[in-house]
Amino acid sequence: MTTHDIASEDWRELTIDGFMALIGPLLRATDADRKHSYALQTNESHKNHLGIIHGGVITSLLDQVIAIAAWNAADRQPTVTVQMETRFLGVARAGDFLRIQPSIRQATRSLMFVDADIICDDRQIASASAVMKISRTSGEKP
């Protein structure tokens, strides 16, 4: 287990309403070198019946961080997930501190192609590739 003392690290909680509030809190690195790094301190509520972190938690976490990265890269225009492919590469357990690093692979006028990895210690837990649609007007429906 890799329980992190959040107070000793340079992380701050992001306020996110809705579904992510049930999973979180989602943490964001505060230092300039890691300003686009995110994390989740897992606990017993995140595990499935096998005792490992539920795949739904992993995919929701990836989707949220990818959406934040796309939103920032699109000058804070709303973005929605068109497609996301997730690869589960390892397991995480309750108490593990999961770090998520997104990266913009490519951007067009209306789409973003974003990748993200979840790491625990030196182990890769999951990775995802997503296509995000940029909504240029607040009234546009996905």
Tab-separated table of C-alpha atoms in Angstrom:
chain	number	residue	atom	x	y	z
A	1	MET	CA	0.000	0.000	0.000
A	2	THR	CA	1.190	3.456	-0.776
A	3	THR	CA	-0.892	5.718	1.413
A	4	HIS	CA	0.204	9.305	0.932
A	5	ASP	CA	0.133	12.054	3.490
A	6	ILE	CA	-1.536	14.650	1.286
A	7	ALA	CA	-0.585	17.467	3.675
A	8	SER	CA	3.111	16.688	3.205
A	9	GLU	CA	2.855	16.842	-0.575
A	10	ASP	CA	2.163	19.714	-2.911
A	11	TRP	CA	-1.415	18.782	-3.764
A	12	ARG	CA	-4.674	20.686	-3.457
A	13	GLU	CA	-8.232	19.449	-3.700
A	14	LEU	CA	-10.244	20.418	-6.763
A	15	THR	CA	-13.891	21.203	-6.205
A	16	ILE	CA	-15.843	19.112	-8.684
A	17	ASP	CA	-19.586	18.655	-8.295
A	18	GLY	CA	-21.642	15.686	-9.372
A	19	PHE	CA	-20.403	12.157	-9.848
A	20	MET	CA	-16.689	12.922	-9.339
A	21	ALA	CA	-17.471	14.325	-5.890
A	22	LEU	CA	-18.502	10.777	-4.937
A	23	ILE	CA	-15.157	9.340	-6.067
A	24	GLY	CA	-12.816	12.169	-5.060
A	25	PRO	CA	-11.527	14.399	-3.953
A	26	LEU	CA	-9.478	14.810	-7.090
A	27	LEU	CA	-6.129	16.378	-6.271
A	28	ARG	CA	-4.008	18.676	-8.442
A	29	ALA	CA	-0.271	19.226	-8.069
A	30	THR	CA	0.537	22.780	-7.032
A	31	ASP	CA	4.182	23.082	-8.052
A	32	ALA	CA	4.957	24.571	-11.463
A	33	ASP	CA	6.797	21.490	-12.774
A	34	ARG	CA	3.807	19.214	-12.175
A	35	LYS	CA	0.911	21.662	-12.614
A	36	HIS	CA	-0.892	19.283	-14.980
A	37	SER	CA	-0.589	16.260	-12.702
A	38	TYR	CA	-3.566	14.940	-10.786
A	39	ALA	CA	-4.057	12.310	-8.090
A	40	LEU	CA	-6.542	10.323	-6.077
A	41	GLN	CA	-5.927	8.904	-2.615
A	42	THR	CA	-7.882	5.663	-2.714
A	43	ASN	CA	-9.678	4.128	0.236
A	44	GLU	CA	-11.943	1.191	1.075
A	45	SER	CA	-14.901	2.747	-0.779
A	46	HIS	CA	-13.026	2.489	-4.098
A	47	LYS	CA	-12.496	-1.285	-4.076
A	48	ASN	CA	-14.533	-4.021	-5.728
A	49	HIS	CA	-15.423	-7.475	-4.359
A	50	LEU	CA	-11.922	-8.716	-5.259
A	51	GLY	CA	-10.341	-6.102	-2.991
A	52	ILE	CA	-8.796	-4.075	-5.820
A	53	ILE	CA	-9.751	-0.611	-7.052
A	54	HIS	CA	-12.898	-0.868	-9.184
A	55	GLY	CA	-12.412	-0.429	-12.931
A	56	GLY	CA	-15.217	2.143	-12.924
A	57	VAL	CA	-13.194	4.311	-10.536
A	58	ILE	CA	-10.158	4.011	-12.819
A	59	THR	CA	-12.074	4.870	-16.002
A	60	SER	CA	-13.986	7.717	-14.347
A	61	LEU	CA	-10.729	9.154	-13.053
A	62	LEU	CA	-9.106	8.949	-16.487
A	63	ASP	CA	-12.144	10.507	-18.177
A	64	GLN	CA	-12.265	13.409	-15.703
A	65	VAL	CA	-8.556	14.221	-15.970
A	66	ILE	CA	-8.630	13.947	-19.772
A	67	ALA	CA	-11.616	16.324	-19.825
A	68	ILE	CA	-9.776	18.836	-17.628
A	69	ALA	CA	-6.695	18.674	-19.887
A	70	ALA	CA	-8.838	19.161	-23.004
A	71	TRP	CA	-10.773	22.010	-21.388
A	72	ASN	CA	-7.542	23.809	-20.507
A	73	ALA	CA	-6.046	23.217	-23.958
A	74	ALA	CA	-9.253	24.491	-25.623
A	75	ASP	CA	-9.019	27.827	-23.777
A	76	ARG	CA	-11.589	26.616	-21.259
A	77	GLN	CA	-14.229	25.807	-23.826
A	78	PRO	CA	-16.515	22.932	-22.809
A	79	THR	CA	-15.393	19.527	-24.073
A	80	VAL	CA	-17.189	16.188	-24.138
A	81	THR	CA	-15.854	12.672	-24.532
A	82	VAL	CA	-16.580	11.186	-27.963
A	83	GLN	CA	-14.527	8.023	-27.466
A	84	MET	CA	-12.200	6.672	-24.806
A	85	GLU	CA	-10.142	3.491	-24.896
A	86	THR	CA	-8.832	2.259	-21.564
A	87	ARG	CA	-6.090	-0.287	-21.010
A	88	PHE	CA	-5.829	-1.882	-17.566
A	89	LEU	CA	-2.180	-2.719	-17.001
A	90	GLY	CA	-1.968	-3.446	-13.285
A	91	VAL	CA	-3.993	-3.370	-10.093
A	92	ALA	CA	-4.322	-0.815	-7.339
A	93	ARG	CA	-5.506	-1.505	-3.818
A	94	ALA	CA	-7.340	0.548	-1.217
A	95	GLY	CA	-4.874	3.042	0.231
A	96	ASP	CA	-2.859	3.431	-2.969
A	97	PHE	CA	-2.076	6.965	-4.126
A	98	LEU	CA	-2.841	7.128	-7.847
A	99	ARG	CA	-1.149	9.816	-9.953
A	100	ILE	CA	-2.614	10.740	-13.320
A	101	GLN	CA	-0.661	12.491	-16.057
A	102	PRO	CA	-2.584	13.654	-19.144
A	103	SER	CA	-1.065	14.861	-22.412
A	104	ILE	CA	-2.553	16.410	-25.524
A	105	ARG	CA	-1.493	14.300	-28.489
A	106	GLN	CA	-3.125	16.404	-31.197
A	107	ALA	CA	-5.701	19.156	-31.545
A	108	THR	CA	-7.852	20.325	-34.418
A	109	ARG	CA	-10.396	23.113	-34.487
A	110	SER	CA	-13.125	20.870	-33.102
A	111	LEU	CA	-11.414	17.788	-31.641
A	112	MET	CA	-8.694	16.983	-29.105
A	113	PHE	CA	-6.811	13.701	-28.909
A	114	VAL	CA	-5.692	13.182	-25.334
A	115	ASP	CA	-3.749	10.427	-23.567
A	116	ALA	CA	-3.419	9.790	-19.838
A	117	ASP	CA	-1.641	7.310	-17.582
A	118	ILE	CA	-2.345	6.262	-14.014
A	119	ILE	CA	0.750	5.426	-11.987
A	120	CYS	CA	1.081	4.050	-8.456
A	121	ASP	CA	4.644	4.248	-7.181
A	122	ASP	CA	6.576	3.014	-10.239
A	123	ARG	CA	3.791	0.757	-11.530
A	124	GLN	CA	1.533	1.704	-14.402
A	125	ILE	CA	-2.053	0.864	-13.447
A	126	ALA	CA	-3.925	2.021	-16.566
A	127	SER	CA	-3.692	4.225	-19.621
A	128	ALA	CA	-6.316	5.766	-21.858
A	129	SER	CA	-6.610	7.501	-25.200
A	130	ALA	CA	-9.597	9.734	-25.827
A	131	VAL	CA	-11.177	11.855	-28.511
A	132	MET	CA	-12.747	14.993	-27.067
A	133	LYS	CA	-15.183	17.261	-28.902
A	134	ILE	CA	-14.742	20.976	-28.320
A	135	SER	CA	-17.994	22.882	-27.942
A	136	ARG	CA	-17.371	26.457	-29.101
A	137	THR	CA	-20.758	27.736	-28.003
A	138	SER	CA	-22.400	27.182	-24.663
A	139	GLY	CA	-25.714	26.368	-26.376
A	140	GLU	CA	-24.298	23.578	-28.565
A	141	LYS	CA	-25.606	20.155	-27.595
A	142	PRO	CA	-23.219	17.186	-27.601
